[in-house]
Short mmCIF file of C-alpha atoms in Angstrom, two decimals:
data_model
loop_
_atom_site.label_atom_id
_atom_site.label_comp_id
_atom_site.label_asym_id
_atom_site.label_seq_id
_atom_site.Cartn_x
_atom_site.Cartn_y
_atom_site.Cartn_z
CA MET A 226 -134.97 42.55 91.78
CA ILE A 227 -135.16 46.13 90.52
CA ILE A 228 -131.60 45.98 89.19
CA THR A 229 -132.40 42.73 87.36
CA LEU A 230 -135.53 44.29 85.83
CA LEU A 231 -133.59 47.37 84.70
CA LEU A 232 -130.89 45.19 83.15
CA ASN A 233 -133.53 43.13 81.33
CA ILE A 234 -135.18 46.31 80.03
CA LEU A 235 -131.86 47.60 78.73
CA LEU A 236 -130.84 44.24 77.25
CA TYR A 237 -134.07 43.18 75.56
CA SER A 238 -135.09 46.63 74.35
CA SER A 239 -131.63 47.25 72.90
CA LEU A 240 -131.58 43.81 71.31
CA THR A 241 -134.97 44.37 69.68
CA LEU A 242 -133.93 47.74 68.27
CA LEU A 243 -130.59 46.39 67.04
CA ILE A 244 -132.46 43.71 65.11
CA TYR A 245 -135.26 45.97 63.85
CA LEU A 246 -133.36 49.06 62.68
CA PRO A 247 -131.09 47.36 60.11
CA PHE A 248 -134.17 45.83 58.47
CA VAL A 249 -135.75 49.30 58.30
CA HIS A 250 -132.59 50.55 56.58
CA TRP A 251 -132.64 47.71 54.08
CA GLN A 252 -136.34 48.09 53.37
CA ASN A 253 -135.81 51.78 52.58
CA LYS A 254 -132.82 50.94 50.42
CA LEU A 255 -134.53 48.11 48.52
CA ASN A 256 -137.90 49.91 48.42
CA LYS A 257 -139.76 46.60 48.79
CA ILE A 258 -142.96 46.46 50.86
CA TRP A 259 -142.62 42.69 51.33
CA PHE A 260 -139.28 43.22 53.09
CA ASN A 261 -141.14 43.98 56.31
CA PRO A 262 -138.89 44.85 59.29
CA MET A 263 -141.45 43.72 61.86
CA LEU A 264 -141.86 40.30 60.25
CA PHE A 265 -138.14 39.57 60.16
CA THR A 266 -137.66 40.95 63.67
CA ILE A 267 -140.41 38.69 65.02
CA PHE A 268 -138.80 35.60 63.50
CA ILE A 269 -135.34 36.44 64.83
CA VAL A 270 -136.59 37.36 68.33
CA ILE A 271 -138.61 34.12 68.52
CA GLY A 272 -135.48 32.21 67.52
CA ILE A 273 -133.43 33.93 70.22
CA LEU A 274 -136.05 33.31 72.91
CA LEU A 275 -136.25 29.62 72.01
CA THR A 276 -132.48 29.14 71.66
CA PHE A 277 -131.62 30.71 75.00
CA ASP A 278 -134.78 29.49 76.79
CA ILE A 279 -135.90 33.04 77.62
CA SER A 280 -139.40 33.39 79.02
CA TYR A 281 -141.72 35.39 76.75
CA GLN A 282 -143.30 36.93 79.84
CA ASN A 283 -139.91 38.33 80.90
CA TYR A 284 -139.24 39.61 77.40
CA ALA A 285 -142.70 41.23 77.12
CA GLN A 286 -142.36 42.88 80.53
CA ALA A 287 -138.92 44.24 79.70
CA THR A 288 -140.04 45.68 76.33
CA THR A 289 -143.28 47.29 77.57
CA GLY A 290 -141.78 50.70 76.86
CA LEU A 291 -141.37 49.84 73.18
CA SER A 292 -144.94 48.58 73.05
CA HIS A 293 -146.22 51.89 74.45
CA LEU A 294 -144.63 53.67 71.48
CA LEU A 295 -147.36 52.09 69.33
CA GLU A 296 -149.90 54.47 70.87
CA PRO A 297 -148.44 57.74 69.50
CA ALA A 298 -147.66 55.91 66.25
CA VAL A 299 -151.34 55.06 65.83
CA VAL A 300 -152.35 58.63 66.65
CA ALA A 301 -149.90 59.87 64.01
CA LEU A 302 -151.85 57.91 61.40
CA GLY A 303 -154.70 60.36 61.97
CA TYR A 304 -152.82 63.22 60.32
CA PRO A 305 -153.22 62.05 56.70
CA LEU A 306 -156.86 61.30 57.56
CA TYR A 307 -157.30 64.93 58.62
CA GLN A 308 -155.73 66.08 55.34
CA GLN A 309 -158.27 64.12 53.29
CA LEU A 310 -161.41 64.86 55.33
CA HIS A 311 -162.68 67.43 52.84
CA VAL A 312 -162.73 64.74 50.15
CA MET A 313 -164.24 62.03 52.35
CA ARG A 314 -167.21 64.09 53.52
CA SER A 315 -168.99 63.73 50.20
CA LYS A 316 -168.66 59.91 50.30
CA TRP A 317 -169.13 59.18 53.99
CA LYS A 318 -172.44 57.31 53.60
CA GLN A 319 -171.07 54.95 50.97
CA ILE A 320 -167.92 54.38 53.04
CA MET A 321 -169.92 53.58 56.18
CA ILE A 322 -172.12 51.10 54.30
CA LEU A 323 -169.12 49.37 52.73
CA LEU A 324 -167.23 49.10 56.01
CA THR A 325 -170.29 47.75 57.82
CA ILE A 326 -170.79 45.08 55.17
CA ALA A 327 -167.09 44.23 55.32
CA ALA A 328 -167.12 43.89 59.12
CA VAL A 329 -170.16 41.61 59.05
CA ALA A 330 -168.67 39.51 56.24
CA VAL A 331 -165.30 39.05 57.98
CA ILE A 332 -166.91 37.88 61.21
CA ALA A 333 -169.53 35.65 59.58
CA VAL A 334 -167.23 34.01 57.04
CA SER A 335 -164.39 33.42 59.53
CA TYR A 336 -166.68 31.97 62.17
CA THR A 337 -168.61 29.79 59.72
CA PHE A 338 -165.50 28.43 57.98
CA THR A 339 -163.79 27.62 61.28
CA MET A 340 -166.84 25.80 62.61
CA LEU A 341 -167.22 23.81 59.39
CA VAL A 342 -163.56 22.76 59.45
CA ILE A 343 -162.70 22.16 63.11
CA LYS A 344 -165.97 22.74 65.04
CA LEU A 345 -164.36 24.50 68.01
CA PRO A 346 -166.49 27.51 69.10
CA ALA A 347 -163.71 29.18 71.14
CA VAL A 348 -161.34 29.08 68.15
CA ALA A 349 -164.10 30.29 65.82
CA VAL A 350 -164.74 33.29 68.07
CA SER A 351 -161.03 34.05 68.26
CA LEU A 352 -160.44 33.88 64.50
CA SER A 353 -163.56 35.88 63.64
CA LEU A 354 -162.03 38.91 65.42
CA LYS A 355 -158.71 38.87 63.57
CA SER A 356 -159.19 42.02 61.49
CA ILE A 357 -159.30 44.70 64.19
CA THR A 358 -156.71 46.30 66.44
CA MET A 359 -155.17 44.16 69.17
CA PRO A 360 -156.67 45.80 72.31
CA ILE A 361 -160.23 45.71 70.95
CA GLY A 362 -159.84 42.21 69.53
CA ILE A 363 -158.53 40.73 72.78
CA ALA A 364 -161.18 42.51 74.89
CA LEU A 365 -163.97 41.21 72.66
CA THR A 366 -162.51 37.70 72.59
CA GLU A 367 -162.43 37.51 76.38
CA GLN A 368 -165.98 38.87 76.57
CA LEU A 369 -167.20 36.22 74.10
CA GLN A 370 -165.26 33.39 75.77
CA GLY A 371 -162.72 32.91 73.02
CA ASN A 372 -158.97 32.37 73.30
CA SER A 373 -157.10 35.67 73.48
CA ALA A 374 -153.76 34.07 72.52
CA ILE A 375 -155.26 32.77 69.27
CA THR A 376 -156.82 36.16 68.57
CA ALA A 377 -153.53 37.95 69.15
CA PHE A 378 -151.69 35.57 66.84
CA ALA A 379 -154.38 35.85 64.15
CA ILE A 380 -154.34 39.66 64.35
CA ILE A 381 -150.57 39.70 63.86
CA LEU A 382 -150.84 37.34 60.88
CA ALA A 383 -153.64 39.40 59.31
CA GLY A 384 -151.56 42.53 59.68
CA LEU A 385 -148.43 40.95 58.25
CA PHE A 386 -150.16 39.34 55.27
CA GLY A 387 -151.96 42.59 54.47
CA ALA A 388 -148.76 44.59 54.79
CA ILE A 389 -146.72 42.23 52.62
CA LEU A 390 -149.20 40.90 50.06
CA GLY A 391 -152.23 43.19 50.29
CA ILE A 392 -151.36 45.70 47.57
CA LYS A 393 -150.07 42.99 45.22
CA TRP A 394 -153.28 41.01 45.59
CA LEU A 395 -155.51 44.05 45.11
CA THR A 396 -153.56 45.08 42.03
CA PHE A 397 -153.76 41.52 40.69
CA ILE A 398 -157.57 41.59 40.90
CA ASN A 399 -157.56 45.01 39.23
CA ILE A 400 -158.31 47.16 42.27
CA THR A 401 -155.86 50.00 41.71
CA SER A 402 -157.59 53.03 43.24
CA PRO A 403 -155.63 54.35 46.25
CA LYS A 404 -158.94 54.99 48.03
CA ALA A 405 -160.20 51.43 47.51
CA GLN A 406 -156.84 49.93 48.39
CA GLY A 407 -156.66 52.00 51.54
CA LEU A 408 -160.13 51.00 52.67
CA ALA A 409 -159.42 47.32 51.99
CA ILE A 410 -156.09 47.21 53.82
CA GLY A 411 -157.33 49.25 56.78
CA THR A 412 -160.33 46.98 57.19
CA ALA A 413 -158.48 43.68 56.85
CA SER A 414 -155.00 44.43 58.21
CA HIS A 415 -155.55 47.20 60.79
CA VAL A 416 -152.53 49.14 62.14
CA LEU A 417 -149.68 47.17 60.59
CA GLY A 418 -151.21 47.22 57.12
CA THR A 419 -152.06 50.90 57.46
CA ALA A 420 -148.56 51.82 58.58
CA THR A 421 -147.07 49.93 55.65
CA ILE A 422 -149.22 51.34 52.85
CA SER A 423 -148.96 54.85 54.31
CA GLN A 424 -145.58 54.92 52.58
CA LEU A 425 -147.31 54.82 49.19
CA SER A 426 -149.39 58.01 49.30
CA TYR A 427 -151.46 60.30 51.52
CA GLN A 428 -154.64 58.85 50.03
CA HIS A 429 -153.62 55.31 50.95
CA ALA A 430 -152.79 56.48 54.46
CA ALA A 431 -155.97 58.52 54.92
CA TYR A 432 -158.45 55.93 53.70
CA SER A 433 -156.70 53.07 55.47
CA SER A 434 -156.69 55.05 58.72
CA LEU A 435 -160.39 55.77 58.29
CA ALA A 436 -161.17 52.09 57.65
CA LEU A 437 -159.03 51.06 60.62
CA ILE A 438 -160.97 53.31 63.00
CA VAL A 439 -164.48 52.80 61.63
CA SER A 440 -164.27 49.04 61.11
CA ALA A 441 -162.92 48.53 64.65
CA THR A 442 -165.79 50.61 66.05
CA ILE A 443 -168.40 48.78 63.98
CA THR A 444 -166.95 45.39 64.92
CA ALA A 445 -167.00 46.29 68.61
CA ILE A 446 -170.68 47.21 68.32
CA ILE A 447 -171.99 44.33 66.19
CA SER A 448 -169.74 41.38 67.08
CA PRO A 449 -171.36 40.41 70.42
CA SER A 450 -174.84 40.03 68.94
CA LEU A 451 -173.63 38.66 65.58
CA ILE A 452 -171.39 36.01 67.13
CA THR A 453 -174.15 35.06 69.57
CA GLU A 454 -176.46 34.44 66.59
CA LEU A 455 -173.75 32.44 64.82
CA GLN A 456 -173.28 30.32 67.94
CA LEU A 457 -176.97 29.42 67.78
CA ILE A 458 -176.59 28.38 64.13
CA TYR A 459 -173.39 26.38 64.78
CA PRO A 460 -173.76 25.08 68.38
#
């Protein structure tokens, strides 16, 4: 049993890295944000799991070590935030107000739209928590009787869309300030979006990291009462 587990860890972790690293190389070479290594790796790994009938649970268990590397990666995003703190202090009230409004809007609009379209409260709860980090989103979903699998999938999609299309969309609607772009991506696309736009500048990284942290905290505080009120409006 132990030998099998060790072999699975070696096989699946190595396979994941062998798929991911070439895409990182090509993204750096092409210098295209949309050429996202994680996105392409996800598609290929899903294809392999389906083709060879490999259980996702076995794959997830074997690659837990790779998942734990996300923790220091998230902490590392705090460094550009530290570098920009002296600039942010003068605007902290405005930033807090904006992020609070954004958090309320994301939850309310997502929940309302889902209920109007499909009228499934559990799905509405799950989708309304799509714009925060995975651990907080799943914990809140379970607390509010949503579906954690749907939340996890929605969080991944929000991160990928923000990472690939976020800057293009913001530029298209004439939002070009690195500070504004960082706040928008960090709020909507959490860690994956933040990690992607951190390649653009320290300001993008700092403001996106700030939005990531603050919006997740605000959402964790307000979502239980806000979603409860929404459930009364859309029973």
